[in-house]
Each structure stands twice: as structure tokens, then as C-alpha cells.
CSV table of C-alpha atoms and ligand atoms in Angstrom, one decimal:
chain,number,residue,atom,x,y,z
I,1,MET,CA,21.8,-61.8,-34.1
I,2,GLY,CA,18.5,-62.9,-32.7
I,3,PRO,CA,15.7,-63.4,-34.9
I,4,HIS,CA,14.2,-59.8,-34.6
I,5,ASP,CA,17.6,-58.0,-34.4
I,6,VAL,CA,18.6,-55.5,-36.7
I,7,ALA,CA,22.3,-54.7,-37.3
I,8,PHE,CA,23.6,-51.9,-38.3
I,9,ASP,CA,26.6,-49.9,-39.1
I,10,ILE,CA,26.9,-46.7,-37.1
I,11,THR,CA,27.6,-43.7,-39.0
I,12,PHE,CA,27.0,-40.6,-36.6
I,13,CYS,CA,26.4,-40.2,-32.7
I,14,GLY,CA,25.4,-37.1,-30.8
I,15,ILE,CA,27.2,-36.5,-27.5
I,16,CYS,CA,24.6,-35.7,-25.0
I,17,HIS,CA,25.2,-34.4,-21.4
I,18,SER,CA,23.7,-37.2,-20.2
I,19,ASP,CA,26.9,-38.8,-21.4
I,20,LEU,CA,29.1,-37.0,-19.6
I,21,HIS,CA,27.1,-37.3,-16.2
I,22,GLN,CA,27.1,-41.2,-16.8
I,23,VAL,CA,30.9,-41.2,-17.7
I,24,LYS,CA,31.5,-39.3,-14.8
I,25,SER,CA,29.0,-41.7,-12.4
I,26,GLU,CA,27.2,-38.4,-11.0
I,27,TRP,CA,23.7,-40.1,-11.0
I,28,GLY,CA,24.4,-43.0,-8.5
I,29,PRO,CA,26.6,-45.6,-9.4
I,30,SER,CA,27.4,-46.1,-12.9
I,31,HIS,CA,28.4,-49.4,-14.8
I,32,TYR,CA,31.7,-49.9,-16.2
I,33,PRO,CA,33.2,-50.4,-18.6
I,34,GLN,CA,30.7,-48.2,-20.7
I,35,VAL,CA,30.3,-47.2,-24.0
I,36,PRO,CA,28.1,-44.1,-24.0
I,37,GLY,CA,26.2,-42.7,-27.0
I,38,HIS,CA,22.5,-43.0,-27.0
I,39,GLU,CA,21.8,-40.3,-30.4
I,40,LEU,CA,23.2,-43.2,-32.9
I,41,VAL,CA,22.3,-43.2,-36.5
I,42,GLY,CA,23.3,-45.5,-39.3
I,43,VAL,CA,22.6,-48.3,-42.1
I,44,VAL,CA,21.4,-51.3,-41.8
I,45,SER,CA,23.8,-54.0,-42.4
I,46,THR,CA,22.0,-57.4,-41.4
I,47,VAL,CA,18.6,-58.5,-40.2
I,48,GLY,CA,17.5,-61.5,-38.4
I,49,ALA,CA,14.8,-64.0,-40.1
I,50,ALA,CA,11.9,-62.6,-38.2
I,51,VAL,CA,12.6,-58.8,-39.1
I,52,THR,CA,9.3,-57.1,-41.0
I,53,LYS,CA,10.3,-53.4,-40.3
I,54,PHE,CA,13.7,-53.1,-41.8
I,55,LYS,CA,15.9,-54.3,-44.9
I,56,PRO,CA,20.0,-54.4,-45.1
I,57,GLY,CA,20.5,-50.4,-46.7
I,58,ASP,CA,17.9,-48.3,-44.7
I,59,LYS,CA,19.0,-45.6,-42.9
I,60,VAL,CA,17.7,-46.2,-38.9
I,61,GLY,CA,18.4,-44.7,-35.6
I,62,VAL,CA,18.2,-45.3,-31.5
I,63,GLY,CA,17.7,-43.3,-29.1
I,64,CYS,CA,18.0,-43.8,-24.8
I,65,PHE,CA,16.4,-47.4,-25.0
I,66,VAL,CA,16.5,-50.5,-26.7
I,67,ALA,CA,14.3,-52.9,-24.6
I,68,SER,CA,11.1,-53.2,-22.3
I,69,CYS,CA,8.6,-55.3,-20.9
I,70,ARG,CA,6.1,-54.7,-23.7
I,71,SER,CA,3.3,-56.0,-21.7
I,72,CYS,CA,2.6,-53.1,-18.8
I,73,LYS,CA,0.4,-50.6,-19.0
I,74,GLN,CA,3.0,-47.9,-20.3
I,75,CYS,CA,4.4,-50.3,-23.2
I,76,SER,CA,0.8,-50.9,-24.6
I,77,ARG,CA,0.4,-47.3,-24.3
I,78,GLY,CA,3.7,-46.7,-26.6
I,79,PHE,CA,5.5,-45.2,-23.6
I,80,GLU,CA,8.0,-47.8,-23.1
I,81,ASN,CA,10.3,-45.0,-21.6
I,82,TYR,CA,8.0,-45.5,-18.3
I,83,CYS,CA,8.3,-49.1,-18.3
I,84,ALA,CA,9.9,-50.3,-15.0
I,85,LYS,CA,11.8,-52.6,-17.4
I,86,SER,CA,12.8,-51.0,-19.6
I,87,GLU,CA,16.9,-51.4,-20.6
I,88,PHE,CA,18.9,-48.3,-21.8
I,89,THR,CA,20.9,-48.1,-24.7
I,90,TYR,CA,23.8,-48.2,-22.3
I,91,ASN,CA,24.5,-48.1,-18.3
I,92,SER,CA,21.7,-50.5,-17.7
I,93,PRO,CA,22.2,-52.6,-14.7
I,94,PRO,CA,23.9,-56.1,-16.3
I,95,ASP,CA,21.5,-58.6,-16.9
I,96,ALA,CA,20.8,-62.0,-15.3
I,97,GLU,CA,23.7,-63.0,-17.4
I,98,GLY,CA,26.0,-60.4,-16.2
I,99,ARG,CA,25.9,-58.6,-19.5
I,100,LEU,CA,25.8,-55.0,-20.4
I,101,THR,CA,24.4,-52.9,-23.1
I,102,TYR,CA,26.8,-50.8,-24.5
I,103,GLY,CA,25.9,-47.3,-26.4
I,104,GLY,CA,27.0,-45.8,-29.7
I,105,TYR,CA,30.5,-44.6,-29.8
I,106,SER,CA,31.3,-47.1,-31.5
I,107,SER,CA,31.4,-49.0,-35.1
I,108,LYS,CA,28.2,-51.2,-35.1
I,109,THR,CA,25.4,-52.1,-33.1
I,110,VAL,CA,22.5,-54.9,-32.8
I,111,VAL,CA,18.9,-54.2,-31.6
I,112,HIS,CA,15.6,-55.5,-31.5
I,113,GLU,CA,13.9,-54.1,-34.4
I,114,ASP,CA,11.0,-52.9,-32.1
I,115,PHE,CA,13.3,-50.0,-31.0
I,116,VAL,CA,15.0,-49.3,-34.1
I,117,LEU,CA,13.5,-45.9,-35.9
I,118,ARG,CA,13.6,-45.0,-39.2
I,119,MET,CA,15.7,-41.8,-40.5
I,120,PRO,CA,13.3,-40.1,-43.1
I,121,ASP,CA,15.4,-39.2,-46.4
I,122,ALA,CA,15.1,-35.6,-45.9
I,123,LEU,CA,17.2,-35.2,-42.7
I,124,ALA,CA,20.8,-35.1,-43.3
I,125,MET,CA,22.2,-38.0,-41.0
I,126,ASP,CA,24.8,-36.1,-39.1
I,127,ALA,CA,22.7,-33.4,-37.9
I,128,ALA,CA,19.4,-35.9,-37.1
I,129,ALA,CA,21.2,-37.8,-34.5
I,130,PRO,CA,20.7,-35.4,-31.9
I,131,LEU,CA,16.7,-35.7,-32.7
I,132,LEU,CA,17.0,-39.4,-30.9
I,133,CYS,CA,17.6,-37.6,-27.3
I,134,ALA,CA,17.6,-33.9,-27.5
I,135,GLY,CA,14.9,-33.9,-30.2
I,136,ILE,CA,12.2,-36.7,-28.5
I,137,THR,CA,13.0,-35.1,-24.9
I,138,THR,CA,12.0,-31.8,-25.5
I,139,TYR,CA,9.3,-32.5,-28.1
I,140,SER,CA,7.8,-35.2,-25.8
I,141,PRO,CA,6.9,-33.1,-23.1
I,142,MET,CA,5.9,-30.3,-25.1
I,143,LYS,CA,2.8,-32.3,-27.0
I,144,ILE,CA,2.1,-34.2,-23.4
I,145,HIS,CA,1.7,-30.8,-21.9
I,146,GLY,CA,-0.1,-29.0,-24.5
I,147,ILE,CA,3.4,-26.7,-25.0
I,148,ASP,CA,2.3,-26.7,-28.4
I,149,LYS,CA,-0.3,-24.1,-28.9
I,150,PRO,CA,-0.1,-21.1,-31.4
I,151,GLY,CA,0.7,-18.1,-29.5
I,152,MET,CA,1.7,-19.7,-26.5
I,153,ARG,CA,4.6,-18.1,-24.2
I,154,VAL,CA,7.1,-20.7,-24.2
I,155,GLY,CA,10.4,-20.4,-22.0
I,156,VAL,CA,13.4,-22.2,-23.1
I,157,LEU,CA,15.6,-22.2,-19.9
I,158,GLY,CA,19.3,-23.2,-21.0
I,159,LEU,CA,20.2,-22.9,-24.9
I,160,GLY,CA,22.4,-26.3,-25.0
I,161,GLY,CA,21.5,-29.4,-27.1
I,162,LEU,CA,18.4,-29.6,-25.6
I,163,GLY,CA,17.2,-26.5,-25.2
I,164,SER,CA,18.1,-25.9,-29.1
I,165,MET,CA,15.9,-28.3,-29.9
I,166,ALA,CA,13.0,-26.8,-27.9
I,167,VAL,CA,13.2,-23.5,-29.3
I,168,GLN,CA,12.8,-25.2,-32.8
I,169,PHE,CA,9.7,-26.9,-31.9
I,170,GLY,CA,8.5,-24.2,-30.4
I,171,ALA,CA,9.0,-21.9,-33.2
I,172,ALA,CA,7.4,-24.7,-35.4
I,173,PHE,CA,4.5,-25.2,-33.2
I,174,GLY,CA,3.7,-21.2,-33.7
I,175,CYS,CA,5.0,-20.3,-29.9
I,176,GLU,CA,6.0,-17.2,-28.8
I,177,VAL,CA,9.4,-18.0,-27.4
I,178,THR,CA,11.6,-16.8,-25.0
I,179,VAL,CA,14.9,-18.2,-24.0
I,180,ILE,CA,16.4,-17.7,-20.9
I,181,SER,CA,20.2,-17.9,-20.5
I,182,THR,CA,23.1,-17.7,-18.6
I,183,SER,CA,25.2,-16.6,-21.6
I,184,PRO,CA,24.7,-13.4,-23.1
I,185,GLY,CA,26.8,-14.5,-26.2
I,186,LYS,CA,24.2,-17.2,-27.3
I,187,GLU,CA,21.2,-14.2,-28.2
I,188,ALA,CA,22.1,-14.6,-32.0
I,189,ALA,CA,21.8,-17.9,-32.0
I,190,SER,CA,18.7,-18.4,-29.9
I,191,ARG,CA,17.1,-15.8,-32.7
I,192,GLU,CA,18.6,-18.0,-36.0
I,193,LEU,CA,16.7,-20.9,-33.9
I,194,GLY,CA,13.5,-19.4,-34.1
I,195,ALA,CA,13.4,-17.5,-30.5
I,196,LYS,CA,11.5,-14.1,-30.5
I,197,HIS,CA,12.9,-13.0,-26.9
I,198,PHE,CA,16.1,-13.3,-25.1
I,199,LEU,CA,17.0,-12.9,-21.4
I,200,VAL,CA,19.9,-13.2,-19.2
I,201,SER,CA,18.8,-14.9,-16.1
I,202,SER,CA,21.9,-12.4,-14.2
I,203,ASN,CA,19.8,-9.4,-15.6
I,204,GLU,CA,17.9,-8.7,-12.9
I,205,GLU,CA,15.9,-5.9,-14.0
I,206,ALA,CA,15.0,-7.9,-17.3
I,207,MET,CA,13.9,-10.5,-15.2
I,208,LYS,CA,11.7,-8.5,-13.2
I,209,ALA,CA,10.0,-7.1,-16.1
I,210,ALA,CA,9.7,-10.7,-17.6
I,211,ALA,CA,7.4,-11.6,-14.3
I,212,GLY,CA,4.3,-13.3,-15.2
I,213,SER,CA,4.8,-13.3,-19.2
I,214,LEU,CA,5.1,-17.2,-19.4
I,215,ASP,CA,3.0,-19.7,-20.1
I,216,ALA,CA,5.2,-22.5,-19.9
I,217,ILE,CA,9.5,-23.1,-19.3
I,218,VAL,CA,11.2,-26.0,-20.6
I,219,ASP,CA,14.0,-26.4,-18.1
I,220,THR,CA,16.7,-28.3,-19.8
I,221,VAL,CA,19.3,-27.1,-17.4
I,222,SER,CA,22.3,-29.8,-16.3
I,223,ALA,CA,23.6,-27.9,-13.2
I,224,GLN,CA,22.3,-26.6,-10.2
I,225,HIS,CA,19.8,-23.9,-10.5
I,226,ASP,CA,17.0,-22.1,-8.5
I,227,ILE,CA,13.9,-23.0,-10.0
I,228,GLY,CA,12.4,-20.7,-7.8
I,229,THR,CA,13.8,-17.5,-10.0
I,230,TYR,CA,12.4,-19.0,-12.9
I,231,LEU,CA,8.7,-19.9,-11.6
I,232,GLY,CA,8.3,-16.1,-11.3
I,233,LEU,CA,8.5,-15.9,-15.0
I,234,LEU,CA,5.1,-17.8,-15.2
I,235,ASP,CA,1.6,-16.5,-15.3
I,236,VAL,CA,-1.1,-17.7,-13.2
I,237,GLY,CA,-1.5,-21.2,-13.7
I,238,GLY,CA,1.9,-21.4,-15.6
I,239,ARG,CA,4.1,-24.8,-15.6
I,240,VAL,CA,7.7,-25.7,-15.4
I,241,VAL,CA,8.6,-29.4,-17.4
I,242,ILE,CA,12.1,-30.3,-16.0
I,243,VAL,CA,14.1,-32.2,-18.5
I,244,GLY,CA,18.0,-31.3,-17.5
I,245,VAL,CA,18.9,-33.9,-14.8
I,246,PRO,CA,21.7,-31.7,-12.5
I,247,PRO,CA,23.5,-34.3,-10.1
I,248,GLN,CA,21.9,-32.7,-6.9
I,249,PRO,CA,18.4,-32.2,-5.4
I,250,PHE,CA,16.7,-28.8,-5.9
I,251,SER,CA,14.8,-26.9,-3.1
I,252,LEU,CA,11.7,-25.0,-3.7
I,253,HIS,CA,9.2,-22.6,-1.5
I,254,ALA,CA,5.8,-23.9,-1.4
I,255,PHE,CA,4.9,-20.0,-1.8
I,256,SER,CA,6.6,-19.9,-5.1
I,257,LEU,CA,3.8,-22.7,-6.4
I,258,ILE,CA,0.8,-22.2,-4.4
I,259,GLY,CA,1.2,-17.9,-5.0
I,260,GLY,CA,0.3,-18.4,-8.9
I,261,GLY,CA,-1.3,-21.9,-8.8
I,262,LYS,CA,1.7,-23.2,-10.6
I,263,SER,CA,3.3,-26.3,-11.1
I,264,VAL,CA,6.4,-28.4,-11.9
I,265,THR,CA,6.7,-31.5,-13.7
I,266,GLY,CA,9.2,-33.8,-15.6
I,267,SER,CA,9.7,-35.9,-18.6
I,268,LEU,CA,12.0,-38.9,-19.6
I,269,VAL,CA,12.8,-38.9,-23.2
I,270,GLY,CA,9.8,-40.3,-25.0
I,271,GLY,CA,8.1,-43.6,-26.4
I,272,ILE,CA,9.0,-45.2,-29.4
I,273,PRO,CA,5.9,-44.0,-31.7
I,274,GLN,CA,6.2,-40.8,-30.4
I,275,THR,CA,9.7,-40.8,-31.3
I,276,GLN,CA,8.9,-41.7,-35.0
I,277,GLU,CA,6.3,-39.3,-35.1
I,278,MET,CA,8.9,-36.1,-34.1
I,279,LEU,CA,11.1,-37.8,-36.6
I,280,ASP,CA,8.8,-37.3,-39.3
I,281,PHE,CA,7.4,-33.7,-38.0
I,282,CYS,CA,11.0,-32.6,-38.2
I,283,ALA,CA,11.3,-34.1,-41.7
I,284,GLU,CA,8.1,-31.9,-42.6
I,285,LYS,CA,9.4,-28.8,-40.8
I,286,GLY,CA,13.4,-29.0,-41.8
I,287,ILE,CA,14.3,-29.3,-38.4
I,288,VAL,CA,17.7,-30.7,-37.4
I,289,SER,CA,20.1,-29.7,-34.4
I,290,LYS,CA,22.9,-27.3,-35.3
I,291,ILE,CA,26.2,-29.6,-35.1
I,292,GLU,CA,29.7,-29.4,-34.4
I,293,LEU,CA,31.1,-32.7,-36.5
I,294,ILE,CA,34.2,-34.4,-34.5
I,295,ALA,CA,36.4,-37.1,-35.0
I,296,ILE,CA,36.1,-40.1,-32.6
I,297,ASP,CA,39.4,-39.0,-30.9
I,298,GLN,CA,38.4,-35.1,-30.1
I,299,VAL,CA,35.7,-37.0,-27.6
I,300,ASN,CA,37.4,-36.1,-24.5
I,301,GLU,CA,38.3,-32.6,-25.6
I,302,ALA,CA,34.4,-32.6,-26.4
I,303,PHE,CA,33.6,-33.5,-22.8
I,304,ALA,CA,35.7,-30.9,-21.5
I,305,ARG,CA,34.3,-28.1,-23.4
I,306,LEU,CA,30.9,-29.6,-22.8
I,307,VAL,CA,31.6,-29.0,-19.1
I,308,LYS,CA,32.8,-25.4,-19.7
I,309,ASN,CA,29.4,-24.6,-21.6
I,310,ASP,CA,31.6,-24.1,-24.5
I,311,VAL,CA,29.4,-25.6,-27.2
I,312,ASN,CA,26.5,-24.1,-30.3
I,313,GLY,CA,24.2,-26.9,-30.3
I,314,ARG,CA,25.7,-30.5,-30.6
I,315,PHE,CA,29.0,-32.5,-30.8
I,316,VAL,CA,28.4,-35.5,-33.4
I,317,ILE,CA,30.7,-38.2,-33.3
I,318,ASP,CA,31.7,-39.1,-37.3
I,319,MET,CA,32.0,-42.8,-37.0
I,320,SER,CA,34.1,-43.0,-40.1
I,321,THR,CA,36.9,-41.4,-38.4
I,322,LEU,CA,36.8,-44.5,-35.9
I,323,LYS,CA,38.0,-47.2,-38.7
I,324,ALA,CA,40.7,-44.8,-40.6
V,1,LIG,P1,24.2,-28.7,-22.8
V,1,LIG,O1,24.3,-29.0,-24.0
V,1,LIG,O2,25.4,-28.8,-21.9
V,1,LIG,O3,23.1,-28.1,-22.5
V,1,LIG,C1,22.8,-27.3,-20.8
V,1,LIG,C2,22.4,-26.0,-21.0
V,1,LIG,O4,21.9,-25.5,-19.4
V,1,LIG,C3,24.0,-25.3,-21.2
V,1,LIG,O5,23.9,-25.0,-22.6
V,1,LIG,C4,23.8,-23.9,-20.3
V,1,LIG,O6,22.5,-22.8,-21.5
V,1,LIG,C5,22.5,-24.6,-18.9
V,1,LIG,N1,23.6,-24.3,-18.1
V,1,LIG,C6,24.7,-24.7,-18.0
V,1,LIG,N2,25.3,-24.9,-16.7
V,1,LIG,C7,24.3,-23.9,-16.2
V,1,LIG,C8,24.3,-23.1,-15.0
V,1,LIG,N3,25.1,-23.4,-13.6
V,1,LIG,N4,23.4,-22.2,-14.6
V,1,LIG,C9,22.3,-22.3,-15.2
V,1,LIG,N5,21.9,-22.7,-16.6
V,1,LIG,C10,23.2,-23.8,-17.2
V,1,LIG,O7,23.3,-30.3,-22.1
V,1,LIG,P2,22.1,-31.1,-22.7
V,1,LIG,O8,22.7,-31.8,-23.4
V,1,LIG,O9,21.3,-30.3,-23.6
V,1,LIG,O10,21.3,-31.9,-21.6
V,1,LIG,C11,20.5,-31.0,-20.5
V,1,LIG,C12,20.1,-31.7,-19.5
V,1,LIG,O11,19.2,-32.6,-19.6
V,1,LIG,C13,21.5,-32.7,-18.8
V,1,LIG,O12,21.3,-32.8,-17.4
V,1,LIG,C14,21.3,-34.2,-19.3
V,1,LIG,O13,21.3,-35.2,-18.6
V,1,LIG,C15,19.5,-34.0,-19.3
V,1,LIG,N6,18.5,-34.7,-20.1
V,1,LIG,C16,17.7,-35.0,-19.9
V,1,LIG,C17,16.7,-36.2,-20.7
V,1,LIG,C18,15.5,-36.7,-20.3
V,1,LIG,O14,14.8,-37.6,-20.4
V,1,LIG,N7,15.1,-35.8,-19.1
V,1,LIG,C19,17.3,-36.4,-21.8
V,1,LIG,C20,18.5,-36.0,-22.2
V,1,LIG,C21,19.4,-35.0,-21.3
V,1,LIG,P3,23.0,-21.2,-21.1
V,1,LIG,O15,24.4,-21.2,-21.6
V,1,LIG,O16,21.6,-20.8,-22.5
V,1,LIG,O17,22.7,-21.0,-19.8
V,2,LIG,ZN1,20.9,-37.7,-24.0
């Protein structure tokens, strides 16, 4: 414990597809031993002498990073997520003393108060855990790229953990949301979350009929896919924001962009101020993740089901099962 550290007992931790990518070292060499988990929530047990923001008993959360330089342009703008020296909650390179950071599949953690979020009372802690990554990763680009205007026609590509959040945010912003999915069986779930339209990407006729019908697409797909196909769904001037991170690079024909003045951009989680703003927005609107609660000894099974796209929302680990 340093003077600015907050120690908390972790009660729940979401399972992000990024955990799977990193456990399997799919994004370049991972660091081991690895304790995954960057959607952790819990209750403060102890605080360092200089901590001003939290006290024992507070409900808190931690997302994808736990440190940054605090002095660069990005840190001063509240975009610590883009600081070149930010440290991920787990799987960051070892520090000068060779120490690694360890994530949320754990009973306790210690994090500097500047990277700890306040969990609103109105949100159930288990269903709110995924907001710390899946929530902010979709909320942030939707806000930054103006994909938050009533009436805007917004596509969400992939209805997994991130996609389910993007649909709810789009609906809460008053947008007309279309889910584009490889899974015909997810239509009812998409409508429950607030989607108005549901497109099955293998249905060529429906895809053709929907050409030019969207202003923006949030691409949350975790596996290799042809982005060019989906650019055809955009109207002139439309934009795809990539948040999914398939292990392989993608290719794109220039005509699919220049033909309609379209653009492709990307986004990495979100900064601390915007994460707190998102949590407060979710509390106001009653937005949480759809979850399947599991015990710690079901993690490997959950990973296997995630690979098979066999999950409705997000797996969340109930950390009380670790102590049992
Ligand atoms: P997830 O729950 O597994 O959802 C991914 C969805 O992608 C699936 O539900 C599926 O939706 C779709 N999909 C899967 N395989 C596909 C394929 N071959 N072709 C087309 N669609 C396919 O994963 P997640 O936790 O939401 O994470 C999604 C991606 O975002 C991962 O790559 C993760 O690492 C990345 N991520 C990025 C950030 C960031 O900061 N940018 C943050 C967190 C996560 P349908 O069944 O509807 O097709
Ligand atoms: Zn994540």
C-alpha cells in the first residue's frame, strides 16, 4: 500500500474476449504468469494515508488500465488510455523491478486512487462490472465521433459483450439501431436491448436491401471478417469505428472508402473522466450488461463457450466462489 493506494475486495469480474486473446497470446507475446480480468468491481477495505477520493466500504471498480504518466498531452486531456506510458490492469510489460500487474480474477487488488472508479448505488454490482470495459469501449467512441444524435442510423456489428452495450447506448441516445450479426438466433435479444432492425450478415438479399442505410457502424467483432462488406451498408460520409481486435490484420479496397467518402477509425477503451461519466449515465438510464454469473472454477468452460460464440451477453465471475 502506497499513500495514494486503495485496496479493495473484488466481488465480481467480467470476462472480456480480450482476456481470451491475451491468455492465448494472440496479440503478440503475452506476459506470464497472467491473472486476467479488467472489469473488476468490489468494496474498499483499506485506503492509504493520503487518499481523498475513497473510504472503506465504498463500492468501486477498475477497468483496463491502472497507471499512466499523468503529465503528457493525453493524460492532461483525460485520455489516459492513450498515454504512451499507461499500464494495463494485467499483461503490461514488467516494470523496472521486473514486476507484472495482475488483473481481476482474484479476491483482492490494490490500485492508485486516480484509476479507481466510483460505482453508482443504482447499479447492481455483478451486471455493472462489464461497464468497466465493454461499456466504456463502446460509449467512448460513440460520444467522441458524434454517434449519439437522436435519429442517427447506427449499426452495431457483432452482438457479444461489447455489441450488447453499444446497442443499449445507441437506443438511450435516441438513435435507430441496426444489429448486424452472424447469428440468426440473436434477433430477440437484440430487440430486447433496443435494436430496431436486425440483419443477418449471411443473408445477401437483406444486406443488399440495406445498402447505404446507416450513418455509422460500431464494429465489435473479435474474429477475422471482411470490413469492406459492411462499408457498403454506410451512407455517403459514413464511418466505421473499429473496437474489436481480431488477431490478424484486415485488408480493404480503396474504392470501398472513396466511392462514398467513408472513413474507418478505431478506439481503445476510454479515459478515467469519461468512464465515470459513462457509469453515471448508466445509473441514470438503468443500463447494465446482460450477464451469466459463473463460479471461478467455470472460467475455462466460459472461455471455451466464448470461442464458440455461445454466450448471451457477458460471463461474470462471482468472486465469493473463490473464497469458498
Ligand atoms: P464477444 O462477446 O465474444 O463478442 C464478439 C462478437 O463478434 C460475437 O458475439 C459475434 O457476434 C461476433 N463474431 C464472432 N466471430 C465472428 C466472425 N467470425 N465473423 C463475424 N462476427 C463474429 O467479444 P467482446 O468481449 O464483445 O469483444 C469483442 C472484441 O473487442 C474482441 O476482439 C476484444 O478483444 C475487443 N475489445 C476491444 C477493446 C478496445 O478497447 N478497442 C476493448 C475490449 C474488447 P454475432 O454472433 O452477433 O455475429
Ligand atoms: Zn475488455
